[in-house]
Coordinates of C-alpha atoms and ligand atoms in Angstrom, one line a residue:
M830 CA 0.0 0.0 0.0
S831 CA 1.2 3.5 -0.7
I832 CA 2.1 6.1 2.0
T833 CA -1.0 8.1 0.9
T834 CA -3.3 5.2 1.4
Q835 CA -1.9 4.2 4.7
L836 CA -1.9 7.7 6.0
H837 CA -5.5 8.2 5.0
D838 CA -6.5 4.9 6.5
I839 CA -5.1 5.9 9.8
Q840 CA -6.5 9.4 9.8
A841 CA -9.9 8.0 9.1
T842 CA -9.8 5.9 12.3
L843 CA -8.7 8.9 14.6
P844 CA -11.3 10.7 16.7
E845 CA -11.4 14.5 16.0
H846 CA -9.6 15.4 19.3
V847 CA -6.6 13.2 18.5
S848 CA -3.7 14.6 16.3
L849 CA -1.4 12.5 14.3
V850 CA 2.4 12.9 14.3
A851 CA 3.8 11.2 11.2
V852 CA 7.1 9.7 12.5
S853 CA 9.4 10.0 9.6
K854 CA 12.8 9.2 11.1
T855 CA 15.2 7.5 8.7
K856 CA 12.9 8.1 5.8
P857 CA 13.9 10.2 2.7
V858 CA 12.3 13.6 2.0
S859 CA 10.5 12.0 -1.0
D860 CA 8.5 9.8 1.4
L861 CA 7.8 12.8 3.6
M862 CA 6.6 14.8 0.6
E863 CA 4.2 12.1 -0.3
A864 CA 2.6 12.4 3.1
Y865 CA 2.8 16.2 2.9
D866 CA 0.9 16.1 -0.5
A867 CA -1.7 13.8 1.1
G868 CA -2.3 16.6 3.7
Q869 CA 0.0 15.7 6.6
R870 CA 1.5 18.7 8.3
I871 CA 2.9 17.3 11.6
F872 CA 6.2 15.3 11.3
G873 CA 8.1 13.7 14.1
E874 CA 11.9 13.1 14.1
N875 CA 14.1 11.7 16.8
K876 CA 17.5 13.1 15.7
I877 CA 18.0 16.9 15.7
Q878 CA 20.4 17.0 12.8
E879 CA 18.1 14.9 10.6
M880 CA 15.2 17.1 11.5
C881 CA 17.2 20.3 10.7
D882 CA 18.1 18.9 7.3
K883 CA 14.6 18.0 6.5
F884 CA 13.3 21.4 7.7
E885 CA 15.7 23.0 5.2
D886 CA 14.5 20.9 2.3
M887 CA 10.7 21.0 2.9
P888 CA 7.8 23.4 2.9
K889 CA 7.7 25.9 5.8
D890 CA 4.1 25.2 7.0
I891 CA 5.2 21.9 8.5
L892 CA 5.1 21.6 12.3
W893 CA 8.2 19.7 13.3
H894 CA 8.1 17.6 16.5
M895 CA 11.2 16.4 18.2
I896 CA 10.2 13.0 19.7
G897 CA 13.6 11.6 20.6
H898 CA 15.9 12.1 23.6
V899 CA 17.3 15.6 23.5
Q900 CA 20.9 16.5 24.3
R901 CA 21.2 19.9 25.8
N902 CA 24.0 21.1 23.6
K903 CA 21.9 20.5 20.5
V904 CA 18.8 22.4 21.4
K905 CA 20.2 25.6 19.7
Y906 CA 20.0 23.9 16.2
M907 CA 16.3 23.3 16.4
A908 CA 15.3 26.3 18.5
P909 CA 14.5 28.5 15.4
F910 CA 11.8 26.3 14.1
V911 CA 10.8 23.3 16.3
N912 CA 7.1 23.3 17.2
L913 CA 6.9 20.8 20.0
I914 CA 9.6 18.9 22.0
H915 CA 8.1 15.7 23.4
G916 CA 11.0 14.4 25.4
V917 CA 11.7 16.9 28.1
D918 CA 12.7 14.9 31.2
N919 CA 14.9 17.2 33.3
F920 CA 15.0 20.8 34.6
K921 CA 18.4 21.7 33.0
L922 CA 17.0 20.8 29.6
L923 CA 14.0 23.0 30.1
K924 CA 16.3 25.8 31.2
E925 CA 18.3 25.5 28.0
I926 CA 15.2 25.3 25.8
N927 CA 13.9 28.5 27.4
K928 CA 17.3 30.2 26.8
Q929 CA 17.4 29.2 23.1
A930 CA 13.7 30.1 22.6
K931 CA 14.4 33.5 24.0
A932 CA 17.4 34.0 21.7
N933 CA 15.1 33.3 18.8
E934 CA 12.3 35.4 20.2
R935 CA 10.0 32.5 20.3
T936 CA 8.0 30.4 22.7
I937 CA 8.7 26.6 22.4
N938 CA 6.0 24.1 23.4
C939 CA 7.2 21.2 25.5
L940 CA 5.8 17.9 26.8
L941 CA 7.1 16.4 30.0
Q942 CA 8.2 12.9 29.4
I943 CA 7.0 10.6 32.1
K944 CA 8.5 7.2 32.6
I945 CA 5.7 4.7 32.5
A946 CA 7.4 1.6 31.1
E947 CA 8.8 -1.1 33.3
E948 CA 11.9 -1.5 31.3
N949 CA 14.8 0.7 32.4
S950 CA 15.9 1.6 28.8
K951 CA 13.2 4.2 28.3
F952 CA 13.9 7.8 29.1
G953 CA 11.5 9.9 31.2
M954 CA 11.0 11.1 34.7
S955 CA 8.8 10.1 37.6
L956 CA 5.6 11.9 38.3
D957 CA 7.1 13.3 41.5
A958 CA 10.1 14.8 39.6
A959 CA 7.7 16.4 37.0
S960 CA 5.5 17.8 39.8
E961 CA 8.6 19.2 41.5
I962 CA 9.7 21.0 38.3
L963 CA 6.3 22.7 37.9
Q964 CA 6.5 24.0 41.5
R965 CA 10.0 25.4 41.4
D966 CA 10.3 29.2 41.8
D967 CA 12.8 29.4 39.0
F968 CA 10.5 27.5 36.6
S969 CA 8.0 30.3 36.8
E970 CA 10.7 32.6 35.4
F971 CA 10.8 30.7 32.1
K972 CA 8.8 32.9 29.8
H973 CA 9.8 31.3 26.5
I974 CA 8.5 27.8 27.0
Q975 CA 5.0 26.5 27.3
I976 CA 4.3 23.1 28.9
T977 CA 1.5 21.7 26.8
G978 CA 1.2 18.2 28.3
V979 CA 2.9 14.9 28.8
M980 CA 4.4 12.2 26.7
G981 CA 5.1 8.5 27.5
M982 CA 6.2 5.3 25.9
A983 CA 4.8 2.0 27.0
T984 CA 6.9 -1.2 27.3
F985 CA 7.5 -3.0 24.1
T986 CA 5.5 -6.2 24.8
D987 CA 2.6 -8.3 23.5
N988 CA 1.0 -8.0 27.0
T989 CA -1.9 -5.7 26.3
N990 CA -2.8 -5.5 30.0
Q991 CA 0.6 -4.2 30.9
V992 CA 0.5 -1.6 28.1
E993 CA -3.0 -0.5 29.1
N994 CA -1.8 -0.1 32.7
E995 CA 1.1 2.0 31.6
F996 CA -1.1 4.2 29.4
N997 CA -3.6 4.6 32.3
A998 CA -0.6 5.7 34.5
L999 CA 0.2 8.4 32.0
Q1000 CA -3.4 9.6 32.0
T1001 CA -3.3 9.8 35.8
A1002 CA 0.0 11.7 35.7
F1003 CA -1.5 14.1 33.3
N1004 CA -4.5 14.8 35.6
Q1005 CA -2.2 15.3 38.6
L1006 CA 0.1 17.7 36.8
K1007 CA -2.8 19.6 35.4
A1008 CA -4.2 20.1 38.8
L1009 CA -0.9 21.8 39.9
Q1010 CA -1.3 24.5 37.3
P1011 CA -4.9 25.4 36.8
E1012 CA -3.9 28.7 35.1
N1013 CA -2.1 26.8 32.3
K1014 CA -4.9 26.5 29.7
A1015 CA -2.5 25.1 27.1
F1016 CA -1.9 22.0 29.1
K1017 CA -4.0 19.5 27.2
T1018 CA -1.9 17.0 25.3
I1019 CA -1.3 13.4 26.2
S1020 CA 1.2 12.1 23.6
M1021 CA 1.0 8.3 23.7
G1022 CA 0.6 5.5 21.2
M1023 CA 2.7 4.2 18.3
S1024 CA 1.9 2.0 15.3
G1025 CA 1.4 -1.1 17.4
D1026 CA -0.6 0.4 20.2
Y1027 CA -2.2 3.7 19.1
K1028 CA -5.8 2.4 19.2
L1029 CA -5.4 1.2 22.8
A1030 CA -3.7 4.5 23.6
I1031 CA -6.7 6.5 22.3
N1032 CA -9.0 4.3 24.4
C1033 CA -6.8 5.2 27.4
G1034 CA -7.0 9.0 26.8
S1035 CA -4.3 9.8 24.2
T1036 CA -4.8 13.1 22.4
M1037 CA -1.7 12.7 20.2
V1038 CA -0.4 9.5 18.5
R1039 CA 3.1 9.1 17.0
V1040 CA 2.9 6.7 14.1
G1041 CA 5.8 5.8 11.9
S1042 CA 6.0 2.3 10.4
S1043 CA 2.2 2.0 9.7
I1044 CA 2.5 5.0 7.5
F1045 CA 6.0 4.9 5.9
G1046 CA 6.7 1.1 6.2
E1047 CA 9.4 -0.6 8.2
R1048 CA 12.6 1.3 8.9
N1049 CA 16.0 0.1 7.8
Y1050 CA 18.6 1.5 10.2
N1051 CA 21.5 0.1 8.1
A1052 CA 20.5 1.9 4.9
Ligands
PLP621 C1 10.0 5.7 16.3 C2 9.1 6.3 17.3 C3 7.7 6.2 17.2 C4 7.0 5.5 16.0 O1 7.2 4.1 16.0 P1 6.4 3.2 15.0 O2 6.3 1.9 15.8 O3 7.2 3.1 13.8 O4 5.0 3.8 14.8 C5 6.9 6.8 18.1 N1 7.5 7.4 19.2 C6 8.8 7.5 19.4 C7 9.3 8.2 20.6 C8 9.7 6.9 18.5 O5 11.0 7.0 18.7

């Protein structure tokens, strides 16, 4: 099936309140352009350099989402254009994003990445650590970032019960963090669900799914 068909098939199953991030990491610009021509405007990448290269080559009405782990020293490269950073999991990173956003006279949207998976390989912070950040005095001085929600990745497993529990934990974390900042009307995104589990994620409250291989096909990391 073509990228256009797969994209449209997925879009057709999504409720209106759920947005679709087309995860295009490792894929060539020609594949992204096919999705773009089919109407897709949100693209997710997990490497800053690759996202910057694609940004240069592609139409400027695209919303670029950084979905991977972010190294502090590379924030400056994406700060001029990135629309949403999903993987914010520590205070120092947030501080650097604020600094680089300010230098570009922008506000950058961020999601707090919460660790919901049992496996230790996944990035993210505890709910307590996220709560603490939101309540710091110096956090309130960050005028160039906007925290728009949370992001999480479930364990890679066939055990649907476990994945469901982890998704529910992210929904709970979202509710608790929201309660800490009633004035933040922008806090409404729960980024969870990938090709294998996005339908379950939506049933558990996801408002943003990150789908790669079901749109673009399997990735070949050796290419
Ligand atoms: C690669 C990736 C995805 C998409 O994975 P698929 O299984 O191809 O849909 C989603 N989220 C993150 C953080 C990723 O790194």
